Short mmCIF file of C-alpha atoms and ligand atoms in Angstrom, two decimals:
data_model
loop_
_atom_site.label_atom_id
_atom_site.label_comp_id
_atom_site.label_asym_id
_atom_site.label_seq_id
_atom_site.Cartn_x
_atom_site.Cartn_y
_atom_site.Cartn_z
CA UNK M 1 0.00 0.00 0.00
CA UNK M 2 1.30 3.42 -0.98
CA UNK M 3 1.59 6.21 1.60
CA UNK M 4 1.13 9.78 0.41
CA UNK M 5 1.66 12.95 2.43
CA UNK M 6 1.64 15.71 -0.19
CA UNK M 7 -0.69 17.06 -2.87
CA UNK M 8 1.84 16.49 -5.72
CA UNK M 9 2.24 12.84 -4.63
CA UNK M 10 -1.52 12.37 -4.86
CA UNK M 11 -1.66 14.02 -8.28
CA UNK M 12 1.12 11.75 -9.62
CA UNK M 13 -0.48 8.55 -8.32
CA UNK M 14 -4.00 9.43 -9.49
CA UNK M 15 -2.63 10.39 -12.94
CA UNK M 16 -0.95 6.95 -13.14
CA UNK M 17 -4.21 5.22 -12.21
CA UNK M 18 -6.05 7.28 -14.81
CA UNK M 19 -3.52 6.43 -17.55
CA UNK M 20 -4.19 2.78 -16.77
CA UNK M 21 -7.98 3.48 -17.09
CA UNK M 22 -8.56 2.34 -13.49
CA UNK M 23 -11.73 3.23 -11.60
CA UNK M 24 -10.81 5.17 -8.48
CA UNK M 25 -12.62 5.37 -5.11
CA UNK M 26 -11.91 7.66 -2.17
CA UNK M 27 -12.84 7.08 1.46
CA UNK M 28 -12.35 10.33 3.43
CA UNK M 29 -11.76 9.79 7.17
CA UNK M 30 -10.32 11.51 10.21
CA UNK M 31 -8.52 8.34 11.31
CA UNK M 32 -8.99 6.43 14.59
CA UNK M 33 -10.36 3.82 12.25
CA UNK M 34 -12.91 1.26 13.44
CA UNK M 35 -15.08 -1.39 11.83
CA UNK M 36 -17.40 1.29 10.39
CA UNK M 37 -14.56 2.89 8.42
CA UNK M 38 -13.30 -0.49 7.26
CA UNK M 39 -16.77 -1.30 5.92
CA UNK M 40 -16.49 1.92 3.85
CA UNK M 41 -13.17 0.67 2.43
CA UNK M 42 -14.78 -2.66 1.55
CA UNK M 43 -17.73 -0.86 -0.08
CA UNK M 44 -15.25 1.25 -2.07
CA UNK M 45 -13.40 -1.89 -3.20
CA UNK M 46 -16.66 -3.32 -4.54
CA UNK M 47 -17.13 -0.21 -6.64
CA UNK M 48 -13.63 0.59 -7.93
CA UNK M 49 -10.34 -1.07 -8.79
CA UNK M 50 -8.21 1.37 -6.77
CA UNK M 51 -9.13 2.66 -3.31
CA UNK M 52 -7.50 5.60 -1.53
CA UNK M 53 -8.24 6.46 2.11
CA UNK M 54 -7.55 9.96 3.41
CA UNK M 55 -6.70 10.33 7.09
CA UNK M 56 -6.87 13.95 8.18
CA UNK M 57 -8.16 15.39 11.45
CA UNK M 58 -9.59 18.50 9.84
CA UNK M 59 -9.12 21.49 12.18
CA UNK M 60 -11.68 23.55 10.21
CA UNK M 61 -14.59 21.40 11.35
CA UNK M 62 -13.93 21.66 15.10
CA UNK M 63 -15.38 24.52 17.14
CA UNK M 64 -13.23 26.35 19.72
CA UNK M 65 -14.69 24.28 22.59
CA UNK M 66 -14.63 20.96 20.78
CA UNK M 67 -12.28 18.01 20.94
CA UNK M 68 -9.66 18.77 18.23
CA UNK M 69 -6.71 18.41 20.62
CA UNK M 70 -7.95 15.20 22.24
CA UNK M 71 -9.45 13.63 19.09
CA UNK M 72 -8.05 10.06 18.99
CA UNK M 73 -5.04 9.67 16.66
CA UNK M 74 -3.21 6.47 15.72
CA UNK M 75 -1.67 6.97 12.28
CA UNK M 76 0.48 3.81 12.23
CA UNK M 77 -2.40 1.65 13.49
CA UNK M 78 -4.72 3.23 10.90
CA UNK M 79 -2.27 2.63 8.06
CA UNK M 80 -2.02 -1.05 9.06
CA UNK M 81 -5.82 -1.35 9.17
CA UNK M 82 -6.20 0.27 5.72
CA UNK M 83 -3.63 -2.10 4.30
CA UNK M 84 -5.38 -5.14 5.85
CA UNK M 85 -8.73 -3.93 4.47
CA UNK M 86 -7.24 -3.82 0.96
CA UNK M 87 -6.78 -0.07 0.40
CA UNK M 88 -4.24 0.80 -2.31
CA UNK M 89 -3.15 4.17 -0.91
CA UNK M 90 -3.41 6.26 2.24
CA UNK M 91 -3.16 10.05 2.12
CA UNK M 92 -2.21 11.56 5.48
CA UNK M 93 -1.30 15.23 4.95
CA UNK M 94 -0.18 17.74 7.56
CA UNK M 95 -2.68 20.62 7.97
CA UNK M 96 -0.40 23.06 6.06
CA UNK M 97 -0.53 20.77 3.03
CA UNK M 98 -4.28 21.30 2.69
CA UNK M 99 -4.44 24.78 4.22
CA UNK M 100 -1.48 26.83 2.96
CA UNK M 101 -0.65 30.11 4.76
CA UNK M 102 -3.35 32.68 4.08
CA UNK M 103 -5.96 30.02 3.26
CA UNK M 104 -9.13 32.03 2.73
CA UNK M 105 -11.66 29.94 0.82
CA UNK M 106 -14.58 27.98 2.16
CA UNK M 107 -17.48 25.97 0.82
CA UNK M 108 -20.87 26.39 2.42
CA UNK M 109 -23.97 24.34 1.68
CA UNK M 110 -26.50 26.84 2.95
CA UNK M 111 -29.87 25.29 3.79
CA UNK M 112 -28.93 21.68 4.48
CA UNK M 113 -26.30 22.78 6.99
CA UNK M 114 -28.88 24.66 9.07
CA UNK M 115 -30.46 22.92 12.06
CA UNK M 116 -29.56 19.54 13.62
CA UNK M 117 -25.76 19.27 14.06
CA UNK M 118 -25.28 22.48 12.04
CA UNK M 119 -27.13 24.48 14.69
CA UNK M 120 -25.31 22.87 17.62
CA UNK M 121 -21.86 23.04 16.01
CA UNK M 122 -21.60 26.44 14.25
CA UNK M 123 -19.13 26.34 11.35
CA UNK M 124 -18.78 22.56 11.53
CA UNK M 125 -20.31 21.81 8.15
CA UNK M 126 -18.45 24.70 6.48
CA UNK M 127 -15.27 22.94 7.61
CA UNK M 128 -16.53 19.54 6.42
CA UNK M 129 -17.72 20.88 3.05
CA UNK M 130 -14.45 22.73 2.49
CA UNK M 131 -12.17 19.77 3.19
CA UNK M 132 -14.38 17.28 1.33
CA UNK M 133 -14.46 19.58 -1.71
CA UNK M 134 -10.67 19.88 -1.61
CA UNK M 135 -10.29 16.09 -1.42
CA UNK M 136 -12.81 15.48 -4.20
CA UNK M 137 -11.08 18.02 -6.44
CA UNK M 138 -7.64 16.59 -5.65
CA UNK M 139 -8.49 12.91 -6.25
CA UNK M 140 -11.34 13.45 -8.71
CA UNK M 141 -12.51 9.94 -7.78
CA UNK M 142 -15.22 8.08 -9.67
CA UNK M 143 -16.84 7.29 -6.33
CA UNK M 144 -16.48 8.49 -2.73
CA UNK M 145 -17.93 6.55 0.20
CA UNK M 146 -19.28 8.11 3.41
CA UNK M 147 -21.03 6.57 6.42
CA UNK M 148 -24.77 7.07 6.96
CA UNK M 149 -24.26 7.62 10.69
CA UNK M 150 -23.29 11.21 9.82
CA UNK M 151 -26.50 11.55 7.84
CA UNK M 152 -26.63 15.36 7.60
CA UNK M 153 -22.99 15.33 6.46
CA UNK M 154 -23.85 12.76 3.77
CA UNK M 155 -26.71 14.93 2.46
CA UNK M 156 -24.44 17.98 2.43
CA UNK M 157 -21.72 16.14 0.51
CA UNK M 158 -24.25 14.83 -2.03
CA UNK M 159 -25.53 18.39 -2.49
CA UNK M 160 -22.13 20.01 -2.91
CA UNK M 161 -21.03 17.36 -5.44
CA UNK M 162 -24.18 18.04 -7.45
CA UNK M 163 -24.06 21.82 -7.14
CA UNK M 164 -20.36 22.09 -8.03
CA UNK M 165 -20.70 19.62 -10.91
CA UNK M 166 -18.08 17.26 -9.47
CA UNK M 167 -17.78 14.01 -11.44
CA UNK M 168 -17.88 11.81 -8.32
CA UNK M 169 -20.70 9.48 -7.32
CA UNK M 170 -21.36 9.91 -3.59
CA UNK M 171 -22.27 6.66 -1.84
CA UNK M 172 -23.75 6.41 1.66
CA UNK M 173 -22.84 3.13 3.37
CA UNK M 174 -24.93 1.55 6.16
CA UNK M 175 -24.17 2.24 9.82
CA UNK M 176 -22.04 -0.47 11.42
CA UNK M 177 -22.94 -1.33 15.01
CA UNK M 178 -21.44 -3.01 18.03
CA UNK M 179 -23.25 -6.22 19.10
CA UNK M 180 -25.38 -4.21 21.58
CA UNK M 181 -26.51 -1.79 18.86
CA UNK M 182 -24.23 1.18 19.58
CA UNK M 183 -23.23 2.80 16.27
CA UNK M 184 -19.46 2.56 15.77
CA UNK M 185 -17.76 5.92 16.19
CA UNK M 186 -14.24 7.11 16.95
CA UNK M 187 -15.76 9.06 19.85
CA UNK M 188 -16.93 5.84 21.56
CA UNK M 189 -13.32 5.63 22.80
CA UNK M 190 -14.09 8.55 25.17
CA UNK M 191 -16.77 6.59 27.07
CA UNK M 192 -16.05 5.26 30.56
CA UNK M 193 -17.12 1.61 31.09
CA UNK M 194 -20.29 2.81 32.82
CA UNK M 195 -21.11 5.32 30.07
CA UNK M 196 -20.42 2.65 27.46
CA UNK M 197 -23.06 0.41 29.08
CA UNK M 198 -25.71 3.14 28.72
CA UNK M 199 -24.68 4.34 25.26
CA UNK M 200 -26.93 1.96 23.25
CA UNK M 201 -29.87 4.05 24.54
CA UNK M 202 -29.79 6.16 21.34
CA UNK M 203 -30.39 3.06 19.27
CA UNK M 204 -33.01 1.75 21.76
CA UNK M 205 -34.98 4.99 21.38
CA UNK M 206 -34.81 4.82 17.60
CA UNK M 207 -35.99 1.19 17.60
CA UNK M 208 -38.85 2.10 19.95
CA UNK M 209 -39.93 4.80 17.47
CA UNK M 210 -39.72 2.31 14.60
CA UNK M 211 -41.92 -0.16 16.49
CA UNK M 212 -44.46 2.55 17.27
CA UNK M 213 -44.44 3.66 13.63
CA UNK M 214 -44.95 0.04 12.50
CA UNK M 215 -47.93 -0.16 14.89
CA UNK M 216 -49.50 2.81 13.08
CA UNK M 217 -48.38 5.85 15.10
CA UNK M 218 -47.84 8.90 12.87
CA UNK M 219 -47.77 11.67 15.48
CA UNK M 220 -44.28 13.20 15.43
CA UNK M 221 -44.41 14.23 19.11
CA UNK M 222 -45.40 10.72 20.25
CA UNK M 223 -42.59 9.21 18.21
CA UNK M 224 -40.12 11.73 19.67
CA UNK M 225 -41.28 10.84 23.18
CA UNK M 226 -40.58 7.15 22.48
CA UNK M 227 -37.00 8.08 21.62
CA UNK M 228 -36.57 10.25 24.70
CA UNK M 229 -37.59 7.56 27.22
CA UNK M 230 -34.47 5.32 26.98
CA UNK M 231 -32.26 8.44 26.79
CA UNK M 232 -33.65 9.70 30.10
CA UNK M 233 -33.53 6.22 31.66
CA UNK M 234 -29.80 6.01 30.92
CA UNK M 235 -28.93 9.51 32.09
CA UNK M 236 -28.18 10.74 28.55
CA UNK M 237 -28.61 14.48 27.93
CA UNK M 238 -30.58 15.07 24.75
CA UNK M 239 -29.02 17.51 22.28
CA UNK M 240 -31.72 17.02 19.68
CA UNK M 241 -34.30 14.46 18.61
CA UNK M 242 -35.83 15.36 15.25
CA UNK M 243 -38.01 13.76 12.62
CA UNK M 244 -37.14 14.94 9.12
CA UNK M 245 -37.72 14.07 5.50
CA UNK M 246 -34.86 11.75 4.60
CA UNK M 247 -34.07 13.57 1.33
CA UNK M 248 -34.63 17.25 2.09
CA UNK M 249 -34.05 17.08 5.88
CA UNK M 250 -37.05 19.41 6.28
CA UNK M 251 -39.13 18.86 9.47
CA UNK M 252 -42.04 16.43 9.14
CA UNK M 253 -45.53 17.31 10.38
CA UNK M 254 -46.72 13.70 10.11
CA UNK M 255 -44.40 10.72 10.08
CA UNK M 256 -44.09 8.70 6.86
CA UNK M 257 -42.10 5.62 5.86
CA UNK M 258 -39.47 7.99 4.43
CA UNK M 259 -39.16 9.98 7.66
CA UNK M 260 -35.76 9.79 9.30
CA UNK M 261 -35.41 10.10 13.08
CA UNK M 262 -32.13 11.74 14.04
CA UNK M 263 -30.71 11.82 17.56
CA UNK M 264 -27.76 13.58 19.17
CA UNK M 265 -27.17 13.07 22.88
CA UNK M 266 -24.44 13.52 25.45
CA UNK M 267 -23.36 10.45 27.39
CA UNK M 268 -21.32 12.12 30.08
CA UNK M 269 -19.20 14.62 28.08
CA UNK M 270 -19.29 12.58 24.87
CA UNK M 271 -21.70 13.62 22.16
CA UNK M 272 -23.01 10.70 20.10
CA UNK M 273 -25.34 10.67 17.09
CA UNK M 274 -27.48 8.02 15.44
CA UNK M 275 -30.42 7.83 13.05
CA UNK M 276 -33.01 5.47 11.64
CA UNK M 277 -35.47 5.68 8.76
CA UNK M 278 -38.81 4.85 10.38
CA UNK M 279 -40.08 2.65 7.56
CA UNK M 280 -36.64 1.65 6.25
CA UNK M 281 -35.24 -1.83 5.86
CA UNK M 282 -34.11 -3.22 9.20
CA UNK M 283 -30.41 -4.00 9.46
CA UNK M 284 -28.93 -6.20 12.16
CA UNK M 285 -25.34 -5.64 13.33
O1 PAF O 1 -16.85 11.99 8.72
C1 PAF O 1 -15.66 12.34 8.86
O2 PAF O 1 -14.83 11.58 9.34
C2 PAF O 1 -15.24 13.73 8.45
O3 PAF O 1 -16.25 14.66 8.71
C3 PAF O 1 -14.77 13.82 6.98
C4 PAF O 1 -15.90 13.49 6.02
C5 PAF O 1 -13.62 12.86 6.76
C6 PAF O 1 -14.30 15.24 6.68
O4 PAF O 1 -13.25 15.60 7.51
#
């Protein structure tokens, strides 16, 4: 597996792949790789003959009081995992490589970035959209794979690729879960053993809402309440619980099969997110 640290190195490798008419996939990550990321690499391998993974803890998407400094980092471990998962290249730039002195350009997806995580984390999605645009322009991949756990992020990336006319197909891969239902996340590493035991409450709430929906409940408030019960029972502090249209992310007045329930909650100091389409196909694991 090839390691790349600079923009010219990426350009040279991608040009080689292109000369050989190879189909290229990119999996953008911030490292601290877990089974969820590795499932993105496997999805990318199914869709392309060369897979690059970027590992970059993007300072632009962290607010002043967020966890940039303590965000888990394990570059050598991540490189080994990418190699074992069959990636062909890993790009791990220093911040100055992507943000040269005087960097003054940003990408903003206006409406989709409002509300939900965008409201709680001002500037977060500007940082995400900016770095993802830079990576998509640099690699110009045929396909880029993102996890559905960060659902608002996925919608924003789909939108920016469409709006900017980028030639990349954006793929959203299913959430990968621990055996007890907790969605895999690099931030799970922050949880104490006791917090970890309570953390599946986000998923429990979402499943309760799905069951209620399947039993015929369409009242958005009642469905929200079903999600809140296990959060409260496990001492989680709700950040938001929202029911939105899965395509537009606009609020729903009445729940439909295409409604997505999105949850963000603090378990201790750790903020976790999860989501579930109320009438969507049920996935185990
Ligand atoms: O989801 C992430 O890990 C990050 O937001 C991304 C897409 C790699 C951009 O930094």
